[in-house]
mmCIF file of C-alpha atoms in Angstrom:
data_model
loop_
_atom_site.group_PDB
_atom_site.id
_atom_site.type_symbol
_atom_site.label_atom_id
_atom_site.label_comp_id
_atom_site.label_asym_id
_atom_site.label_seq_id
_atom_site.Cartn_x
_atom_site.Cartn_y
_atom_site.Cartn_z
ATOM 1 C CA MET A 1 0.486 14.763 54.440
ATOM 2 C CA THR A 2 4.195 15.237 54.001
ATOM 3 C CA GLY A 3 6.999 15.034 56.499
ATOM 4 C CA ILE A 4 7.886 12.458 59.112
ATOM 5 C CA VAL A 5 5.341 10.377 60.998
ATOM 6 C CA LYS A 6 6.795 9.037 64.183
ATOM 7 C CA THR A 7 5.154 5.892 65.502
ATOM 8 C CA ASP A 8 6.217 2.558 66.945
ATOM 9 C CA GLN A 9 3.689 0.465 65.031
ATOM 10 C CA ILE A 10 1.577 0.616 61.893
ATOM 11 C CA GLN A 11 -1.483 -1.565 61.691
ATOM 12 C CA GLY A 12 -4.024 -1.985 58.928
ATOM 13 C CA ALA A 13 -7.287 -0.223 59.609
ATOM 14 C CA GLN A 14 -9.446 -2.934 58.006
ATOM 15 C CA GLY A 15 -7.346 -6.027 58.498
ATOM 16 C CA THR A 16 -3.867 -7.208 59.337
ATOM 17 C CA THR A 17 -2.165 -5.926 56.202
ATOM 18 C CA VAL A 18 -0.818 -2.484 55.435
ATOM 19 C CA THR A 19 -0.865 -2.011 51.647
ATOM 20 C CA VAL A 20 1.225 0.307 49.540
ATOM 21 C CA PRO A 21 -1.071 1.044 46.539
ATOM 22 C CA THR A 22 -0.034 0.157 43.010
ATOM 23 C CA GLY A 23 2.193 2.828 41.531
ATOM 24 C CA ASN A 24 3.599 3.798 44.894
ATOM 25 C CA THR A 25 6.837 2.650 46.466
ATOM 26 C CA LEU A 26 7.780 1.895 50.006
ATOM 27 C CA ALA A 27 11.385 3.003 50.293
ATOM 28 C CA VAL A 28 13.459 2.012 53.293
ATOM 29 C CA THR A 29 16.574 4.145 53.282
ATOM 30 C CA SER A 30 18.145 2.639 56.372
ATOM 31 C CA ASN A 31 18.214 -0.812 57.942
ATOM 32 C CA ALA A 32 15.133 -3.030 58.036
ATOM 33 C CA THR A 33 14.382 -6.186 59.959
ATOM 34 C CA VAL A 34 11.741 -8.723 59.007
ATOM 35 C CA GLY A 35 10.890 -11.102 61.814
ATOM 36 C CA GLY A 36 8.726 -13.476 59.813
ATOM 37 C CA THR A 37 8.654 -14.742 56.245
ATOM 38 C CA PHE A 38 9.506 -12.121 53.626
ATOM 39 C CA GLY A 39 7.533 -12.826 50.477
ATOM 40 C CA VAL A 40 8.267 -11.171 47.138
ATOM 41 C CA THR A 41 6.263 -11.948 44.008
ATOM 42 C CA GLY A 42 8.234 -9.683 41.684
ATOM 43 C CA ASN A 43 11.933 -9.446 40.945
ATOM 44 C CA THR A 44 14.382 -8.541 43.661
ATOM 45 C CA THR A 45 17.512 -6.480 43.128
ATOM 46 C CA VAL A 46 20.219 -6.433 45.759
ATOM 47 C CA GLY A 47 22.858 -3.789 45.169
ATOM 48 C CA GLY A 48 25.103 -4.752 48.055
ATOM 49 C CA THR A 49 26.394 -8.033 49.393
ATOM 50 C CA LEU A 50 23.684 -10.598 50.051
ATOM 51 C CA VAL A 51 24.374 -12.622 53.176
ATOM 52 C CA ASN A 52 22.195 -15.612 53.896
ATOM 53 C CA THR A 53 22.771 -17.815 56.913
ATOM 54 C CA GLY A 54 20.004 -20.262 56.087
ATOM 55 C CA LEU A 55 19.490 -22.630 53.168
ATOM 56 C CA ILE A 56 19.041 -21.059 49.731
ATOM 57 C CA THR A 57 16.730 -22.965 47.414
ATOM 58 C CA ALA A 58 16.641 -22.141 43.720
ATOM 59 C CA SER A 59 14.364 -24.577 41.926
ATOM 60 C CA ALA A 60 14.805 -22.800 38.591
ATOM 61 C CA GLY A 61 18.595 -22.657 38.835
ATOM 62 C CA VAL A 62 21.214 -20.007 39.414
ATOM 63 C CA ALA A 63 22.542 -17.914 36.525
ATOM 64 C CA ILE A 64 26.184 -16.888 36.868
ATOM 65 C CA GLY A 65 27.882 -14.535 34.426
ATOM 66 C CA GLY A 66 24.887 -14.473 32.084
ATOM 67 C CA THR A 67 21.311 -15.645 31.878
ATOM 68 C CA GLY A 68 21.520 -18.231 29.101
ATOM 69 C CA SER A 69 21.460 -21.986 29.616
ATOM 70 C CA ALA A 70 25.256 -22.115 29.365
ATOM 71 C CA ASN A 71 25.480 -19.853 32.410
ATOM 72 C CA THR A 72 22.730 -21.474 34.458
ATOM 73 C CA LEU A 73 23.439 -24.074 37.107
ATOM 74 C CA ASP A 74 20.226 -26.060 37.330
ATOM 75 C CA ASP A 75 21.277 -29.134 39.297
ATOM 76 C CA PHE A 76 23.746 -30.226 41.933
ATOM 77 C CA GLU A 77 23.930 -33.536 43.717
ATOM 78 C CA GLU A 78 26.532 -35.525 45.579
ATOM 79 C CA GLY A 79 26.395 -39.034 46.895
ATOM 80 C CA THR A 80 27.878 -42.492 46.911
ATOM 81 C CA PHE A 81 27.441 -45.637 44.866
ATOM 82 C CA ASP A 82 28.384 -49.269 45.027
ATOM 83 C CA VAL A 83 29.353 -51.285 41.997
ATOM 84 C CA THR A 84 28.770 -54.988 41.534
ATOM 85 C CA ILE A 85 31.756 -56.905 40.186
ATOM 86 C CA ARG A 86 30.458 -59.237 37.469
ATOM 87 C CA ASP A 87 31.597 -61.297 34.523
ATOM 88 C CA ALA A 88 28.592 -59.907 32.612
ATOM 89 C CA THR A 89 26.921 -56.523 32.281
ATOM 90 C CA SER A 90 23.927 -57.908 34.181
ATOM 91 C CA GLY A 91 23.329 -61.356 35.621
ATOM 92 C CA GLY A 92 26.282 -63.686 35.215
ATOM 93 C CA ASN A 93 28.535 -64.415 38.183
ATOM 94 C CA THR A 94 29.338 -61.828 40.794
ATOM 95 C CA GLY A 95 32.471 -61.204 42.812
ATOM 96 C CA SER A 96 32.926 -58.865 45.717
ATOM 97 C CA VAL A 97 34.983 -55.828 46.631
ATOM 98 C CA THR A 98 35.533 -53.399 49.467
ATOM 99 C CA GLN A 99 34.529 -50.032 48.061
ATOM 100 C CA THR A 100 33.940 -46.375 48.826
ATOM 101 C CA ASN A 101 32.828 -44.736 45.598
ATOM 102 C CA LYS A 102 31.582 -41.179 45.312
ATOM 103 C CA TYR A 103 29.965 -38.988 42.684
ATOM 104 C CA VAL A 104 29.192 -35.328 42.236
ATOM 105 C CA LYS A 105 26.796 -33.982 39.626
ATOM 106 C CA VAL A 106 27.093 -30.344 38.575
ATOM 107 C CA GLY A 107 24.599 -29.392 35.891
ATOM 108 C CA SER A 108 24.735 -32.116 33.263
ATOM 109 C CA PHE A 109 28.240 -33.310 34.162
ATOM 110 C CA VAL A 110 28.995 -36.116 36.585
ATOM 111 C CA TRP A 111 32.341 -37.010 38.119
ATOM 112 C CA MET A 112 32.702 -40.499 39.550
ATOM 113 C CA GLN A 113 35.479 -41.591 41.872
ATOM 114 C CA PHE A 114 36.166 -45.303 42.275
ATOM 115 C CA ASN A 115 37.965 -46.825 45.248
ATOM 116 C CA LEU A 116 37.971 -50.597 44.811
ATOM 117 C CA ILE A 117 39.990 -52.682 47.252
ATOM 118 C CA ASN A 118 40.499 -56.437 47.283
ATOM 119 C CA ILE A 119 38.561 -57.316 44.171
ATOM 120 C CA THR A 120 37.471 -60.897 44.712
ATOM 121 C CA THR A 121 36.655 -62.959 41.642
ATOM 122 C CA THR A 122 35.879 -66.347 43.135
ATOM 123 C CA GLY A 123 33.253 -68.117 41.024
ATOM 124 C CA MET A 124 33.592 -65.783 38.075
ATOM 125 C CA THR A 125 34.552 -66.958 34.602
ATOM 126 C CA GLY A 126 38.196 -66.081 34.007
ATOM 127 C CA GLY A 127 37.907 -65.505 30.265
ATOM 128 C CA ASN A 128 34.950 -63.138 30.507
ATOM 129 C CA VAL A 129 35.365 -59.397 30.609
ATOM 130 C CA LEU A 130 35.154 -58.003 34.155
ATOM 131 C CA TYR A 131 32.476 -55.347 34.550
ATOM 132 C CA LEU A 132 31.576 -52.804 37.200
ATOM 133 C CA THR A 133 27.786 -52.722 37.040
ATOM 134 C CA GLY A 134 25.006 -50.616 38.538
ATOM 135 C CA LEU A 135 26.693 -47.252 38.006
ATOM 136 C CA PRO A 136 24.718 -44.227 39.196
ATOM 137 C CA PHE A 137 24.534 -42.384 35.884
ATOM 138 C CA THR A 138 24.604 -43.223 32.182
ATOM 139 C CA PRO A 139 26.503 -41.119 29.631
ATOM 140 C CA ALA A 140 24.386 -39.363 27.039
ATOM 141 C CA SER A 141 24.904 -40.028 23.354
ATOM 142 C CA GLY A 142 28.283 -38.661 22.328
ATOM 143 C CA SER A 143 29.685 -38.787 25.852
ATOM 144 C CA PHE A 144 31.777 -41.440 27.551
ATOM 145 C CA GLY A 145 33.788 -41.786 30.720
ATOM 146 C CA SER A 146 37.444 -42.648 30.512
ATOM 147 C CA GLY A 147 40.200 -42.272 33.039
ATOM 148 C CA SER A 148 43.492 -43.849 33.938
ATOM 149 C CA VAL A 149 43.458 -46.052 36.987
ATOM 150 C CA ILE A 150 46.006 -46.920 39.595
ATOM 151 C CA VAL A 151 45.898 -50.643 40.162
ATOM 152 C CA ASN A 152 47.535 -53.252 42.331
ATOM 153 C CA GLN A 153 47.933 -56.921 41.499
ATOM 154 C CA VAL A 154 46.617 -56.793 37.943
ATOM 155 C CA ASN A 155 48.503 -58.897 35.404
ATOM 156 C CA ILE A 156 48.110 -56.911 32.220
ATOM 157 C CA ASP A 157 48.665 -58.518 28.824
ATOM 158 C CA ASN A 158 51.885 -58.131 26.858
ATOM 159 C CA ASN A 159 52.344 -54.820 25.003
ATOM 160 C CA VAL A 160 49.828 -53.089 27.267
ATOM 161 C CA TYR A 161 51.091 -49.743 28.492
ATOM 162 C CA ASP A 162 48.078 -48.369 30.315
ATOM 163 C CA LEU A 163 44.847 -49.400 31.953
ATOM 164 C CA ASN A 164 41.724 -47.250 31.807
ATOM 165 C CA LEU A 165 38.288 -47.369 33.326
ATOM 166 C CA PHE A 166 35.797 -46.921 30.510
ATOM 167 C CA GLN A 167 32.026 -46.326 30.444
ATOM 168 C CA ASN A 168 30.554 -45.952 26.997
ATOM 169 C CA ALA A 169 27.539 -43.865 25.963
ATOM 170 C CA GLY A 170 24.239 -45.468 26.882
ATOM 171 C CA GLN A 171 25.877 -47.964 29.221
ATOM 172 C CA SER A 172 25.344 -48.100 32.980
ATOM 173 C CA TYR A 173 28.441 -50.226 33.490
ATOM 174 C CA ALA A 174 32.168 -49.826 33.074
ATOM 175 C CA ALA A 175 35.111 -52.090 32.349
ATOM 176 C CA PHE A 176 38.865 -51.840 32.370
ATOM 177 C CA LEU A 177 40.373 -51.236 28.943
ATOM 178 C CA GLN A 178 43.936 -52.246 28.204
ATOM 179 C CA ASN A 179 45.704 -49.845 25.869
ATOM 180 C CA VAL A 180 47.904 -51.919 23.604
ATOM 181 C CA ASP A 181 51.068 -50.506 22.106
ATOM 182 C CA ASN A 182 50.638 -49.571 18.444
ATOM 183 C CA SER A 183 47.177 -51.118 18.368
ATOM 184 C CA GLY A 184 43.682 -50.640 19.737
ATOM 185 C CA SER A 185 42.412 -51.369 23.199
ATOM 186 C CA THR A 186 40.997 -54.565 24.645
ATOM 187 C CA SER A 187 38.729 -55.155 27.582
ATOM 188 C CA ALA A 188 40.343 -56.715 30.638
ATOM 189 C CA PRO A 189 39.076 -60.185 31.514
ATOM 190 C CA VAL A 190 38.478 -61.501 35.013
ATOM 191 C CA SER A 191 41.650 -63.611 34.937
ATOM 192 C CA LEU A 192 43.887 -60.524 34.941
ATOM 193 C CA PHE A 193 42.816 -59.588 38.457
ATOM 194 C CA ASP A 194 44.583 -61.422 41.266
ATOM 195 C CA ASN A 195 41.813 -62.892 43.336
ATOM 196 C CA SER A 196 41.190 -60.980 46.577
ATOM 197 C CA THR A 197 44.250 -58.752 46.287
ATOM 198 C CA ALA A 198 43.626 -56.641 43.177
ATOM 199 C CA ASP A 199 42.780 -52.973 43.759
ATOM 200 C CA ALA A 200 41.768 -50.152 41.420
ATOM 201 C CA PHE A 201 41.440 -46.413 41.970
ATOM 202 C CA GLY A 202 40.311 -43.926 39.359
ATOM 203 C CA THR A 203 38.088 -41.005 38.389
ATOM 204 C CA TYR A 204 36.326 -39.951 35.212
ATOM 205 C CA MET A 205 33.683 -37.529 34.028
ATOM 206 C CA ILE A 206 30.613 -38.050 31.872
ATOM 207 C CA GLN A 207 27.817 -35.884 30.521
ATOM 208 C CA VAL A 208 24.285 -37.109 31.133
ATOM 209 C CA MET B 1 16.420 -38.913 72.795
ATOM 210 C CA ALA B 2 15.340 -41.212 69.968
ATOM 211 C CA ILE B 3 17.612 -41.721 66.976
ATOM 212 C CA THR B 4 16.050 -43.286 63.892
ATOM 213 C CA LYS B 5 17.532 -44.288 60.550
ATOM 214 C CA THR B 6 15.368 -44.856 57.508
ATOM 215 C CA GLU B 7 15.873 -45.308 53.778
ATOM 216 C CA GLU B 8 13.722 -43.443 51.270
ATOM 217 C CA ILE B 9 13.683 -43.876 47.538
ATOM 218 C CA ARG B 10 13.777 -40.281 46.298
ATOM 219 C CA ILE B 11 14.205 -40.676 42.562
ATOM 220 C CA ILE B 12 13.324 -43.376 40.083
ATOM 221 C CA GLU B 13 14.155 -42.171 36.590
ATOM 222 C CA VAL B 14 14.145 -43.922 33.266
ATOM 223 C CA VAL B 15 16.890 -42.725 30.942
ATOM 224 C CA GLN B 16 17.661 -43.660 27.360
ATOM 225 C CA THR B 17 14.436 -45.641 27.033
ATOM 226 C CA CYS B 18 15.129 -48.477 29.434
ATOM 227 C CA ILE B 19 17.882 -47.778 31.973
ATOM 228 C CA ILE B 20 16.397 -47.241 35.425
ATOM 229 C CA GLN B 21 18.376 -45.021 37.787
ATOM 230 C CA ILE B 22 17.422 -45.111 41.472
ATOM 231 C CA ALA B 23 18.460 -42.628 44.165
ATOM 232 C CA THR B 24 17.961 -43.738 47.760
ATOM 233 C CA ASP B 25 18.380 -41.383 50.712
ATOM 234 C CA THR B 26 19.419 -42.522 54.167
ATOM 235 C CA VAL B 27 17.807 -40.215 56.706
ATOM 236 C CA ILE B 28 18.901 -39.896 60.327
ATOM 237 C CA LYS B 29 16.481 -38.241 62.720
ATOM 238 C CA GLU B 30 16.819 -37.251 66.349
ATOM 239 C CA ASP B 31 13.485 -36.917 68.128
ATOM 240 C CA ASP B 32 11.843 -36.822 64.702
ATOM 241 C CA VAL B 33 13.999 -33.904 63.548
ATOM 242 C CA GLU B 34 16.169 -34.670 60.520
ATOM 243 C CA ILE B 35 19.845 -34.254 61.317
ATOM 244 C CA SER B 36 21.447 -36.051 58.376
ATOM 245 C CA ARG B 37 20.563 -37.105 54.826
ATOM 246 C CA THR B 38 22.906 -38.911 52.447
ATOM 247 C CA ARG B 39 22.269 -40.247 48.968
ATOM 248 C CA LYS B 40 23.268 -43.455 47.265
ATOM 249 C CA ARG B 41 22.495 -44.278 43.646
ATOM 250 C CA HIS B 42 22.409 -47.363 41.510
ATOM 251 C CA SER B 43 20.982 -48.399 38.171
ATOM 252 C CA ILE B 44 19.552 -51.464 36.486
ATOM 253 C CA ILE B 45 19.288 -52.480 32.848
ATOM 254 C CA PRO B 46 16.813 -54.842 31.171
ATOM 255 C CA CYS B 47 19.358 -57.459 30.188
ATOM 256 C CA GLY B 48 23.071 -58.004 30.108
ATOM 257 C CA TYR B 49 25.713 -59.884 28.209
ATOM 258 C CA SER B 50 28.848 -61.787 29.025
ATOM 259 C CA ARG B 51 31.676 -62.151 26.570
ATOM 260 C CA GLY B 52 35.328 -62.933 26.183
ATOM 261 C CA LYS B 53 37.552 -59.985 25.375
ATOM 262 C CA GLU B 54 37.894 -60.958 21.710
ATOM 263 C CA ASP B 55 34.309 -62.123 21.210
ATOM 264 C CA THR B 56 32.222 -60.515 18.535
ATOM 265 C CA PRO B 57 28.558 -59.774 19.347
ATOM 266 C CA ASP B 58 27.340 -62.989 17.740
ATOM 267 C CA LYS B 59 29.127 -64.854 20.539
ATOM 268 C CA TRP B 60 27.805 -62.726 23.389
ATOM 269 C CA VAL B 61 25.560 -64.518 25.883
ATOM 270 C CA TRP B 62 22.537 -62.497 26.953
ATOM 271 C CA SER B 63 20.373 -62.902 30.058
ATOM 272 C CA ASP B 64 17.535 -60.910 31.587
ATOM 273 C CA THR B 65 18.168 -58.882 34.723
ATOM 274 C CA ASP B 66 16.950 -60.323 38.018
ATOM 275 C CA ILE B 67 15.030 -57.537 39.734
ATOM 276 C CA SER B 68 13.716 -59.556 42.676
ATOM 277 C CA GLY B 69 15.941 -57.607 45.078
ATOM 278 C CA GLU B 70 14.666 -54.215 43.959
ATOM 279 C CA ASP B 71 11.994 -52.125 45.672
ATOM 280 C CA ALA B 72 8.414 -52.900 44.614
ATOM 281 C CA GLN B 73 8.077 -49.515 42.878
ATOM 282 C CA VAL B 74 11.195 -50.180 40.856
ATOM 283 C CA GLN B 75 9.994 -53.666 39.956
ATOM 284 C CA ALA B 76 6.660 -52.275 38.781
ATOM 285 C CA ILE B 77 8.359 -49.752 36.507
ATOM 286 C CA ALA B 78 10.799 -52.314 35.151
ATOM 287 C CA ASN B 79 8.036 -54.781 34.399
ATOM 288 C CA ALA B 80 6.052 -52.070 32.630
ATOM 289 C CA ILE B 81 8.785 -50.731 30.381
ATOM 290 C CA TRP B 82 11.037 -53.709 29.732
ATOM 291 C CA THR B 83 9.000 -55.166 26.926
ATOM 292 C CA ASP B 84 10.463 -57.616 24.432
ATOM 293 C CA SER B 85 10.785 -54.882 21.830
ATOM 294 C CA VAL B 86 12.601 -52.622 24.275
ATOM 295 C CA LYS B 87 15.012 -55.428 25.144
ATOM 296 C CA THR B 88 15.621 -56.133 21.475
ATOM 297 C CA ALA B 89 16.388 -52.487 20.809
ATOM 298 C CA TYR B 90 18.686 -52.326 23.815
ATOM 299 C CA LYS B 91 20.602 -55.402 22.677
ATOM 300 C CA ALA B 92 21.027 -53.971 19.197
ATOM 301 C CA LYS B 93 22.331 -50.707 20.630
ATOM 302 C CA MET B 94 24.868 -52.448 22.867
ATOM 303 C CA GLU B 95 26.033 -54.763 20.098
ATOM 304 C CA ALA B 96 26.592 -51.797 17.811
ATOM 305 C CA GLN B 97 28.941 -50.223 20.339
ATOM 306 C CA THR B 98 30.959 -53.407 21.049
ATOM 307 C CA THR B 99 33.051 -51.655 23.738
ATOM 308 C CA PRO B 100 33.605 -52.568 26.455
#
């Protein structure tokens, strides 16, 4: 039969499904509304703008501008983390701090933002390096996190011109590095931070 | 209207042989319907060192990590993977880097 069939409903004769046989195509040339779940086992091509008001899940990733791994976003996550102020990378003596730290992970890259207020070092060993431990992610081999920090009440050593937060590859902790004029850098010990009044704010990126 | 707040460990992952990264979600539900989910992460390592800023690795003081405050699942994984040989390898790796 050719031509137009006018009907308000189509129902399967044998069951609840109306099947378009293999090799045939069901073409909808005007608007269509699906009231239930719309399942597609093959590929889907959308020529116009795709508007979705619900959640889009893409467990295999989203390819943008190409289909290779360099163009595929396969992970996104955002959250918070707390650091523990220590005079060791684990164990040792702990201090305290008021903190609101955040991270965002896009693909294999992670940005961490530190907001550390009133770093308290009571009970910590002054000569030991001060560490921020328990960080949410660990840099892969060849990657490291480094970023300048704004600080309050930190008594840097002589000839130091800058203070950085630094997280090395394979390490789940960070420390403050002092950049020394015309020399290398040194880790900042506990004694540089004025007890209960030192603050530090900074951001860096790592690859995991 | 019942509001509940629970914590769920969503991810426990071991990276670079022995570092355990834990992601914990805080879930808020109203009448058993989830209305909010936020994530917090932390990590633990098998052992750590303390040192003065000029100390070379032979002067570092090492101690094992206390995991008594971690979730039972995390403790089980840590106890399974943090063998003496793993700790030795981890120490060697950290000492080779020296910074920070």
